[in-house]
Coordinates of C-alpha atoms in Angstrom, one line a residue:
Chain A
M130 CA -25.2 31.5 -15.2
L131 CA -26.3 28.8 -12.8
R132 CA -24.5 27.4 -9.7
Y133 CA -24.5 23.7 -9.1
K134 CA -23.8 21.8 -5.9
V135 CA -22.4 18.4 -6.7
T136 CA -21.6 15.5 -4.4
I137 CA -18.9 13.1 -5.6
A138 CA -17.2 9.9 -4.5
Y139 CA -13.7 9.0 -5.6
D140 CA -11.0 6.4 -5.2
G141 CA -8.0 8.6 -4.3
T142 CA -5.4 5.9 -5.2
Q143 CA -4.6 7.3 -8.6
F144 CA -5.0 11.0 -7.8
A145 CA -2.3 13.4 -6.6
G146 CA -4.9 14.7 -4.2
F147 CA -8.0 16.9 -4.8
Q148 CA -6.4 20.2 -5.6
L149 CA -5.4 21.2 -9.2
Q150 CA -1.7 20.8 -9.9
V151 CA 0.4 21.3 -13.1
K152 CA 1.1 18.0 -14.8
Q153 CA -0.6 15.9 -12.1
R154 CA -3.8 14.0 -12.2
T155 CA -6.1 15.6 -9.6
V156 CA -9.8 15.3 -8.7
Q157 CA -10.3 19.0 -9.3
G158 CA -8.5 18.6 -12.6
V159 CA -10.7 15.8 -14.0
M160 CA -13.9 17.6 -12.6
E161 CA -13.0 20.9 -14.3
K162 CA -12.3 19.1 -17.6
A163 CA -15.7 17.3 -17.5
V164 CA -17.6 20.5 -16.7
R165 CA -15.8 22.5 -19.3
T166 CA -16.5 19.8 -21.9
I167 CA -20.2 19.9 -21.2
A168 CA -20.2 23.7 -21.3
K169 CA -18.1 23.7 -24.5
S170 CA -16.3 26.6 -22.7
P171 CA -13.2 28.2 -24.2
T172 CA -12.1 29.2 -20.7
R173 CA -11.6 27.4 -17.4
I174 CA -14.6 26.8 -15.2
V175 CA -13.4 26.6 -11.6
V176 CA -14.7 23.7 -9.5
N177 CA -14.5 24.6 -5.8
G178 CA -14.3 21.7 -3.3
S179 CA -15.3 21.7 0.4
G180 CA -11.6 21.3 1.1
R181 CA -8.6 19.4 -0.2
T182 CA -7.9 15.8 0.2
D183 CA -4.4 14.4 0.0
A184 CA -3.0 12.0 -2.5
G185 CA -4.4 8.5 -1.8
V186 CA -7.3 9.9 0.4
H187 CA -10.7 8.8 -0.7
A188 CA -14.1 10.5 -0.7
L189 CA -17.6 9.0 -0.2
G190 CA -19.3 12.4 -0.2
Q191 CA -17.0 15.3 -1.2
V192 CA -19.0 18.4 -2.2
V193 CA -18.1 20.8 -4.9
H194 CA -19.7 23.8 -6.6
F195 CA -19.2 25.5 -9.9
D196 CA -20.9 28.1 -12.1
F197 CA -22.2 26.9 -15.4
P198 CA -22.9 29.2 -18.4
F199 CA -26.4 27.9 -19.2
A200 CA -29.3 26.2 -17.5
L201 CA -29.2 22.4 -17.5
P202 CA -31.6 20.3 -15.4
A203 CA -29.7 18.9 -12.4
A204 CA -30.5 15.3 -13.5
A205 CA -29.0 16.0 -17.0
M206 CA -25.9 17.5 -15.4
L207 CA -25.4 14.4 -13.2
K208 CA -25.8 12.1 -16.2
A209 CA -23.5 14.2 -18.4
L210 CA -20.8 14.4 -15.7
N211 CA -20.9 10.6 -15.1
S212 CA -20.6 9.8 -18.7
L213 CA -17.5 12.0 -19.0
L214 CA -15.7 11.3 -15.7
P215 CA -13.1 8.6 -15.4
L216 CA -14.1 5.4 -13.5
D217 CA -12.5 6.5 -10.2
V218 CA -14.8 9.4 -9.8
V219 CA -18.6 9.2 -9.7
V220 CA -21.3 11.9 -9.2
K221 CA -23.7 10.8 -6.5
D222 CA -25.9 13.9 -6.3
C223 CA -26.4 17.1 -8.3
Q224 CA -28.5 20.1 -7.3
V225 CA -29.0 23.6 -8.6
A226 CA -27.8 25.7 -5.7
D227 CA -28.4 29.2 -4.5
S228 CA -26.0 31.7 -6.3
G229 CA -24.5 32.5 -2.9
F230 CA -23.7 28.9 -1.9
H231 CA -20.0 28.1 -1.5
A232 CA -18.8 24.6 -1.1
R233 CA -15.9 25.6 1.2
Y234 CA -17.0 28.7 3.1
D235 CA -20.5 27.4 4.0
T236 CA -19.5 24.1 5.6
T237 CA -20.7 23.6 9.1
G238 CA -19.1 20.2 9.7
K239 CA -17.4 17.2 8.2
R240 CA -17.4 13.5 8.8
Y241 CA -14.4 11.3 8.1
V242 CA -14.1 7.5 8.2
Y243 CA -10.7 5.8 8.8
R244 CA -10.5 2.0 8.1
V245 CA -7.7 -0.1 9.7
S246 CA -6.9 -3.6 8.5
R247 CA -5.7 -5.8 11.3
G248 CA -4.2 -8.9 9.7
Y249 CA -0.5 -9.8 10.3
Y250 CA 0.1 -9.1 6.6
T251 CA -1.5 -6.4 4.6
D252 CA -4.5 -7.8 2.7
P253 CA -3.5 -7.5 -1.0
F254 CA -7.0 -6.4 -1.9
R255 CA -7.2 -3.7 0.8
R256 CA -3.8 -2.1 0.5
F257 CA -5.1 1.0 -1.1
Y258 CA -8.3 1.2 1.0
T259 CA -7.2 0.7 4.6
G260 CA -4.4 1.6 6.9
H261 CA -2.7 -1.4 8.5
W262 CA -1.9 -2.3 12.1
K263 CA -0.5 -5.7 12.9
Y264 CA 0.0 -5.4 16.6
A265 CA -2.4 -6.2 19.4
L266 CA -5.3 -3.7 19.9
D267 CA -7.6 -3.3 22.9
V268 CA -10.7 -1.9 21.3
D269 CA -12.3 -1.1 24.6
K270 CA -9.3 1.1 25.5
I271 CA -9.6 2.9 22.1
E272 CA -13.3 3.6 22.7
L273 CA -12.5 5.1 26.1
A274 CA -9.7 7.2 24.6
L275 CA -11.9 8.5 21.7
N276 CA -14.2 10.1 24.2
D277 CA -11.3 12.5 25.0
F278 CA -11.6 13.9 21.5
I279 CA -15.2 15.0 21.9
G280 CA -15.7 18.6 22.7
T281 CA -13.8 21.8 21.9
H282 CA -10.0 21.5 22.1
D283 CA -6.8 23.0 20.8
F284 CA -5.6 20.4 18.3
S285 CA -2.1 21.8 17.8
S286 CA -0.5 18.5 18.7
F287 CA -2.7 16.8 16.0
A288 CA -1.9 19.1 13.0
A289 CA 0.9 18.7 10.5
S290 CA 3.3 21.5 11.2
G291 CA 3.5 24.4 8.7
G292 CA 0.4 25.8 7.1
S293 CA -1.1 29.2 7.5
I294 CA -4.0 28.4 9.9
K295 CA -3.2 30.0 13.3
N296 CA -6.3 28.9 15.2
K297 CA -6.0 25.2 16.0
V298 CA -9.2 25.0 18.1
R299 CA -11.8 22.7 16.7
T300 CA -14.9 21.0 18.0
I301 CA -15.5 17.3 17.7
F302 CA -19.1 16.1 18.0
A303 CA -18.6 12.4 17.6
A304 CA -15.6 10.0 17.6
T305 CA -16.4 6.3 17.4
V306 CA -14.8 3.0 16.6
T307 CA -16.6 -0.1 15.4
E308 CA -15.4 -3.5 14.2
D309 CA -16.6 -4.6 10.7
P310 CA -17.5 -8.3 11.1
A311 CA -17.3 -8.9 7.3
S312 CA -13.7 -7.6 6.8
D313 CA -12.4 -7.7 10.4
E314 CA -11.4 -4.0 9.9
L315 CA -11.7 -1.3 12.5
I316 CA -13.8 1.6 11.4
F317 CA -13.1 5.0 13.0
E318 CA -15.6 7.8 12.5
F319 CA -15.0 11.4 13.4
Y320 CA -17.5 14.2 13.0
G321 CA -16.5 17.8 13.8
N322 CA -16.9 21.4 12.8
G323 CA -13.6 21.3 11.0
F324 CA -10.3 19.4 10.7
L325 CA -6.7 20.6 10.4
Y326 CA -4.2 19.2 7.9
N327 CA -3.6 15.5 8.6
M328 CA -5.6 15.8 11.8
V329 CA -7.7 12.6 11.4
R330 CA -4.7 10.6 10.4
I331 CA -2.7 11.8 13.5
M332 CA -5.8 11.2 15.8
V333 CA -6.0 7.6 14.4
G334 CA -2.3 7.1 15.0
V335 CA -2.6 8.2 18.6
A336 CA -5.7 6.0 19.1
L337 CA -3.9 2.9 17.8
E338 CA -0.9 3.5 20.0
I339 CA -3.3 3.8 23.0
G340 CA -5.0 0.5 21.9
N341 CA -1.6 -1.2 21.8
G342 CA -0.7 0.1 25.3
R343 CA 2.1 2.3 24.0
R344 CA 0.4 5.3 25.5
P345 CA -1.8 5.7 28.6
V346 CA -5.5 5.8 27.9
H347 CA -5.9 9.5 28.6
D348 CA -2.7 10.6 26.7
I349 CA -4.9 12.7 24.4
L350 CA -5.6 15.1 27.3
R351 CA -1.8 15.5 27.8
L352 CA -1.3 16.1 24.1
Y353 CA -3.8 19.0 24.2
E354 CA -1.7 20.6 26.9
V355 CA 1.8 20.2 25.3
K356 CA 0.7 21.6 21.9
D357 CA 3.6 19.7 20.2
R358 CA 3.0 17.8 17.0
T359 CA 6.2 15.8 17.4
Q360 CA 4.7 14.1 20.5
A361 CA 1.8 12.6 18.5
R362 CA 4.4 10.8 16.3
Y363 CA 2.7 8.4 14.0
T364 CA 0.5 9.6 11.1
A365 CA -1.7 6.8 9.8
P366 CA -1.4 6.4 6.0
A367 CA -3.7 8.2 3.5
S368 CA -5.1 4.9 2.1
G369 CA -7.4 4.4 5.1
L370 CA -9.0 7.8 5.1
Y371 CA -12.4 8.7 3.6
L372 CA -14.2 12.0 3.5
K373 CA -17.7 10.7 4.2
K374 CA -20.0 13.7 4.4
V375 CA -19.8 17.5 4.3
Y376 CA -22.5 19.3 6.3
Y377 CA -24.1 22.7 5.3
G378 CA -26.3 23.5 8.3
D379 CA -28.0 20.2 7.8
G380 CA -26.3 18.3 10.7
P381 CA -26.6 18.3 14.5
A382 CA -23.5 20.4 14.5
D383 CA -25.6 23.4 14.1
K384 CA -27.7 22.6 17.2
G385 CA -24.5 22.2 19.2
D386 CA -25.3 18.6 20.0
L387 CA -22.4 16.4 21.0
V388 CA -23.9 13.2 19.8
T389 CA -22.8 10.1 18.1
L390 CA -24.8 9.6 15.0
Chain B
M137 CA 16.6 -30.3 -2.5
L138 CA 13.1 -29.8 -1.0
R139 CA 9.8 -29.2 -2.7
Y140 CA 7.4 -26.6 -1.3
K141 CA 3.7 -26.3 -1.9
V142 CA 2.7 -22.7 -1.4
T143 CA -0.8 -21.1 -1.4
I144 CA -0.9 -17.5 -2.4
A145 CA -3.5 -14.7 -2.8
Y146 CA -3.0 -11.8 -5.2
D147 CA -4.6 -8.7 -6.5
G148 CA -4.3 -9.2 -10.2
T149 CA -4.8 -5.5 -11.1
Q150 CA -1.2 -4.6 -11.6
F151 CA 0.0 -7.9 -13.0
A152 CA 0.1 -8.9 -16.7
G153 CA -1.3 -12.3 -15.5
F154 CA 0.3 -15.2 -13.7
Q155 CA 2.7 -16.5 -16.4
L156 CA 6.3 -15.2 -16.8
Q157 CA 6.7 -12.8 -19.6
V158 CA 9.6 -10.7 -20.8
K159 CA 9.5 -7.1 -19.5
Q160 CA 6.1 -7.6 -17.9
R161 CA 5.3 -7.7 -14.2
T162 CA 3.8 -11.2 -13.6
V163 CA 2.9 -13.2 -10.5
Q164 CA 5.3 -16.0 -11.5
G165 CA 8.0 -13.4 -12.0
V166 CA 7.7 -11.8 -8.6
M167 CA 7.4 -15.2 -6.9
E168 CA 10.5 -16.5 -8.7
K169 CA 12.5 -13.4 -7.8
A170 CA 11.6 -13.8 -4.1
V171 CA 12.4 -17.6 -4.0
R172 CA 15.7 -17.0 -5.8
T173 CA 16.6 -14.2 -3.3
I174 CA 16.0 -16.5 -0.3
A175 CA 18.0 -19.3 -1.9
K176 CA 20.8 -16.9 -3.0
S177 CA 20.6 -18.9 -6.2
P178 CA 22.8 -17.9 -9.1
T179 CA 20.2 -19.5 -11.5
R180 CA 16.5 -19.4 -12.0
I181 CA 14.3 -21.5 -9.7
V182 CA 11.0 -22.3 -11.5
V183 CA 7.8 -21.6 -9.6
N184 CA 5.0 -23.8 -11.1
G185 CA 1.4 -22.6 -10.7
S186 CA -1.8 -24.7 -10.8
G187 CA -2.6 -22.8 -13.9
R188 CA -2.4 -19.4 -15.4
T189 CA -4.6 -16.5 -14.6
D190 CA -5.1 -13.6 -17.0
A191 CA -4.1 -10.0 -16.5
G192 CA -6.5 -8.4 -14.0
V193 CA -7.7 -11.8 -12.6
H194 CA -7.3 -12.2 -8.9
A195 CA -6.5 -15.2 -6.6
L196 CA -7.6 -16.0 -3.1
G197 CA -6.0 -19.4 -3.2
Q198 CA -3.6 -20.0 -6.1
V199 CA -1.2 -22.9 -5.5
V200 CA 2.4 -23.1 -6.7
H201 CA 5.3 -25.5 -6.1
F202 CA 9.0 -25.1 -6.4
D203 CA 12.2 -26.9 -5.5
F204 CA 14.5 -25.2 -3.0
P205 CA 18.2 -26.0 -2.7
F206 CA 18.3 -26.4 1.1
A207 CA 15.9 -27.3 3.9
L208 CA 14.1 -24.4 5.5
P209 CA 11.2 -24.9 7.9
A210 CA 7.9 -24.2 6.2
A211 CA 7.0 -21.4 8.6
A212 CA 10.4 -19.7 8.0
M213 CA 9.8 -20.0 4.2
L214 CA 6.4 -18.4 4.6
K215 CA 7.8 -15.5 6.6
A216 CA 10.7 -15.0 4.3
L217 CA 8.5 -15.0 1.2
N218 CA 6.1 -12.5 2.7
S219 CA 8.8 -10.2 3.8
L220 CA 10.2 -10.1 0.2
L221 CA 7.0 -10.1 -1.9
P222 CA 5.3 -6.9 -3.0
L223 CA 2.1 -5.8 -1.3
D224 CA -0.2 -7.3 -3.9
V225 CA 0.9 -10.9 -3.3
V226 CA 0.7 -12.6 0.0
V227 CA 1.6 -16.2 1.0
K228 CA -1.3 -17.7 3.0
D229 CA 0.1 -21.2 3.5
C230 CA 3.4 -23.0 3.0
Q231 CA 4.1 -26.7 3.3
V232 CA 6.9 -29.0 2.5
A233 CA 5.5 -31.3 -0.2
D234 CA 6.2 -34.8 -1.4
S235 CA 9.0 -34.7 -4.1
G236 CA 6.4 -36.0 -6.6
F237 CA 3.8 -33.3 -6.0
H238 CA 3.0 -31.1 -9.0
A239 CA 0.9 -27.9 -8.6
R240 CA -0.6 -28.3 -12.2
Y241 CA -0.7 -32.0 -13.0
D242 CA -2.1 -33.1 -9.6
T243 CA -5.1 -30.8 -9.5
T244 CA -8.4 -32.6 -9.1
G245 CA -10.6 -29.5 -9.1
K246 CA -10.8 -25.7 -9.0
R247 CA -13.2 -23.2 -7.5
Y248 CA -13.7 -19.8 -9.0
V249 CA -15.6 -16.8 -7.7
Y250 CA -17.0 -14.1 -9.9
R251 CA -18.3 -10.8 -8.4
V252 CA -20.7 -8.5 -10.2
S253 CA -21.4 -5.0 -9.1
R254 CA -25.0 -4.0 -10.0
G255 CA -25.1 -0.2 -9.5
Y256 CA -26.1 2.1 -12.4
Y257 CA -22.5 3.4 -12.4
T258 CA -19.4 1.5 -11.6
D259 CA -18.5 1.9 -8.0
P260 CA -15.2 3.7 -8.1
F261 CA -13.9 1.6 -5.2
R262 CA -14.8 -1.7 -6.9
R263 CA -13.8 -1.1 -10.5
F264 CA -10.8 -3.4 -10.3
Y265 CA -12.5 -6.0 -8.1
T266 CA -15.9 -6.7 -9.8
G267 CA -17.5 -7.0 -13.1
H268 CA -20.3 -4.5 -13.7
W269 CA -23.9 -5.0 -14.9
K270 CA -26.3 -2.1 -14.8
Y271 CA -29.3 -3.7 -16.4
A272 CA -32.2 -5.5 -14.6
L273 CA -31.4 -9.0 -13.3
D274 CA -33.8 -11.8 -12.2
V275 CA -31.6 -13.7 -9.8
D276 CA -34.1 -16.6 -9.6
K277 CA -33.8 -17.1 -13.3
I278 CA -30.0 -17.1 -13.0
E279 CA -30.2 -19.7 -10.3
L280 CA -32.3 -21.9 -12.5
A281 CA -30.0 -21.5 -15.4
L282 CA -26.9 -22.3 -13.4
N283 CA -28.2 -25.8 -12.7
D284 CA -27.7 -26.5 -16.4
F285 CA -24.0 -26.1 -15.9
I286 CA -23.8 -28.9 -13.4
G287 CA -22.7 -32.2 -14.7
T288 CA -20.4 -33.3 -17.5
H289 CA -20.7 -31.3 -20.7
D290 CA -18.9 -30.2 -23.9
F291 CA -18.0 -26.6 -23.1
S292 CA -16.8 -25.7 -26.7
S293 CA -19.2 -22.8 -26.8
F294 CA -17.8 -21.5 -23.5
A295 CA -14.1 -21.5 -24.4
A296 CA -12.1 -18.7 -26.0
S297 CA -11.2 -19.9 -29.5
G298 CA -7.6 -20.9 -30.3
G299 CA -5.5 -22.8 -27.8
S300 CA -4.2 -26.3 -28.1
I301 CA -6.6 -28.1 -25.9
K302 CA -8.8 -30.4 -28.0
N303 CA -11.0 -32.0 -25.4
K304 CA -13.5 -29.4 -24.2
V305 CA -15.4 -31.8 -21.9
R306 CA -15.4 -30.7 -18.3
T307 CA -17.4 -31.6 -15.2
I308 CA -19.0 -28.9 -13.0
F309 CA -19.8 -30.0 -9.5
A310 CA -21.4 -26.8 -8.3
A311 CA -22.6 -23.5 -9.8
T312 CA -24.2 -21.0 -7.5
V313 CA -25.1 -17.4 -7.2
T314 CA -25.7 -15.4 -4.0
E315 CA -26.3 -11.8 -3.2
D316 CA -23.8 -10.1 -0.8
P317 CA -26.0 -7.9 1.4
A318 CA -23.0 -5.8 2.5
S319 CA -22.0 -4.7 -1.1
D320 CA -25.1 -5.5 -3.1
E321 CA -22.9 -7.5 -5.4
L322 CA -23.8 -10.8 -7.0
I323 CA -21.3 -13.6 -6.2
F324 CA -21.1 -16.5 -8.6
E325 CA -19.2 -19.6 -7.6
F326 CA -18.1 -22.4 -9.9
Y327 CA -16.5 -25.6 -8.8
G328 CA -15.4 -28.1 -11.4
N329 CA -12.7 -30.6 -12.3
G330 CA -11.1 -28.1 -14.8
F331 CA -11.9 -24.9 -16.7
L332 CA -11.0 -23.9 -20.3
Y333 CA -9.5 -20.6 -21.2
N334 CA -12.0 -17.7 -20.3
M335 CA -14.6 -20.3 -19.5
V336 CA -15.8 -18.8 -16.2
R337 CA -16.0 -15.4 -17.7
I338 CA -18.1 -16.6 -20.6
M339 CA -20.3 -18.7 -18.3
V340 CA -21.0 -15.5 -16.2
G341 CA -21.7 -13.5 -19.4
V342 CA -24.3 -16.0 -20.5
A343 CA -25.8 -16.2 -17.0
L344 CA -26.2 -12.4 -16.9
E345 CA -27.8 -12.3 -20.3
I346 CA -30.3 -15.0 -19.1
G347 CA -31.0 -13.0 -15.9
N348 CA -31.8 -9.9 -18.1
G349 CA -34.1 -11.9 -20.3
R350 CA -31.9 -11.6 -23.4
R351 CA -31.7 -15.4 -23.6
P352 CA -34.2 -18.2 -22.7
V353 CA -33.6 -19.7 -19.2
H354 CA -32.3 -23.0 -20.7
D355 CA -30.2 -21.4 -23.4
I356 CA -27.1 -23.1 -21.9
L357 CA -28.4 -26.5 -23.1
R358 CA -28.6 -25.1 -26.6
L359 CA -25.1 -23.7 -26.4
Y360 CA -23.7 -27.2 -25.5
E361 CA -25.3 -28.5 -28.7
V362 CA -24.1 -25.8 -31.1
K363 CA -20.4 -25.9 -30.0
D364 CA -19.9 -22.3 -31.2
R365 CA -18.1 -19.8 -29.1
T366 CA -19.5 -16.8 -31.0
Q367 CA -23.0 -17.6 -29.8
A368 CA -22.0 -17.1 -26.2
R369 CA -21.0 -13.6 -27.1
Y370 CA -20.2 -11.5 -24.0
T371 CA -17.1 -12.3 -21.9
A372 CA -17.4 -10.8 -18.4
P373 CA -14.3 -8.7 -17.6
A374 CA -11.3 -10.1 -15.8
S375 CA -11.6 -7.7 -12.8
G376 CA -14.5 -9.8 -11.3
L377 CA -12.8 -13.1 -11.4
Y378 CA -11.0 -14.8 -8.4
L379 CA -9.3 -18.2 -8.3
K380 CA -10.6 -19.2 -4.9
K381 CA -9.3 -22.7 -4.3
V382 CA -7.3 -25.5 -6.0
Y383 CA -8.1 -29.1 -5.0
Y384 CA -5.6 -31.9 -4.8
G385 CA -7.7 -35.0 -4.0
D386 CA -9.0 -33.1 -1.0
G387 CA -12.4 -32.1 -2.3
P388 CA -15.7 -33.8 -3.0
A389 CA -14.7 -33.9 -6.7
D390 CA -12.9 -37.1 -6.0
K391 CA -15.9 -38.8 -4.7
G392 CA -17.9 -37.8 -7.7
D393 CA -20.4 -35.8 -5.7
L394 CA -22.3 -33.2 -7.5
V395 CA -22.8 -31.0 -4.5
T396 CA -22.9 -27.3 -3.6
L397 CA -20.4 -26.7 -0.9

């Protein structure tokens, strides 16, 4: 029995999210099918992800682990998986991991990207790959506001209601926005020790409203205080969100640095 | 009755091509539906395209015309169409045209783009928007070969068999290839006075085989001679093809220049 740590990218458009669901096409589902085919296993082989992603959310570097019944060189496993997986999932890296490694429990940080298309109309070619904001945006104001995300805060106002997680305190190490000259899209990047359900999409929604002048620049500080999700209002759509990287003690998170990478 | 000339862009992925078909989702179909809704017309209003595009083929600048029962300012027509069209079609320009203007019969040239993704595996995010070639490519060789397309030639070897068009002679004004540093994709561009069915996709297929050394650099000259479509073999997939611009006496085509724009 050998444990593999596998980094995958996927286009989330045609998936009902990461997590296995009956009669739905999910990333976990297609991964488990491929692994089981390679193993010729009569029973399910569980593929554990670093966390779930919602329907329509993409990944550039999601990490999963699974236990495989026999030893296959990592390069052979990578090749076998890519030959079996559908075209919207690709294995980017494959390593044999320590038997104690766990893709979810061992994470020390995650990095998300959120892309926003700014044209008056949604670009037909980007509708599944960006959020869309057609109103005026002051990017300097957004940059200023994003600084308020950095540090350790109670993100209760930035988490979808419901859910079993009681502790809503998270640490954000970096929060940036850049303009992609090629596409004229805004690219948000958030790096933190963990993210609550819908948290990045709500953070982006608030940042866009600040950029449009609908909220004061430092409204984020007020939202920490009120601990009221309804006051954050707008959740940016799933289509713009990408899980970029999962950290396992290999990022500056572990040194406690609050740096922009 | 007023004739409108409308420039549209569309993501061809979810269309069964441009041309109206029973029980199929087509670009012409969604355009006609939108126009008819604005006109509140009890009968069909025909939307004529500059030409068909196949299922999966995209457009950055397809041109259509239609006759509308009452006078609407062009800006209002543009806005009304965009508010009614699905997200995979967008109107980029709208003008009131001369009553004699015809989107198909008046074309003097067309420009196509073909994008090729070069990674070993298909990029999940680009699978509907590029062709894919994982073998080695000598771009200098391709550039050399593309020069053989320029000029007036019999393109019988480069046209899908069947079809009613007897005259297979066309003039190519420009044929270029560039490398997109952002995406690492190859971008072919072809500008000519007209293109036969599947012609660009077959031209790209031959160019890629030359770039990989499967054909001699000047094999295109031989293909003109043999007039045999089977010898051109590979047709590059629809997903990489974009109709970029349609010319109506407004391009260098009319001056007979053989220039790269």
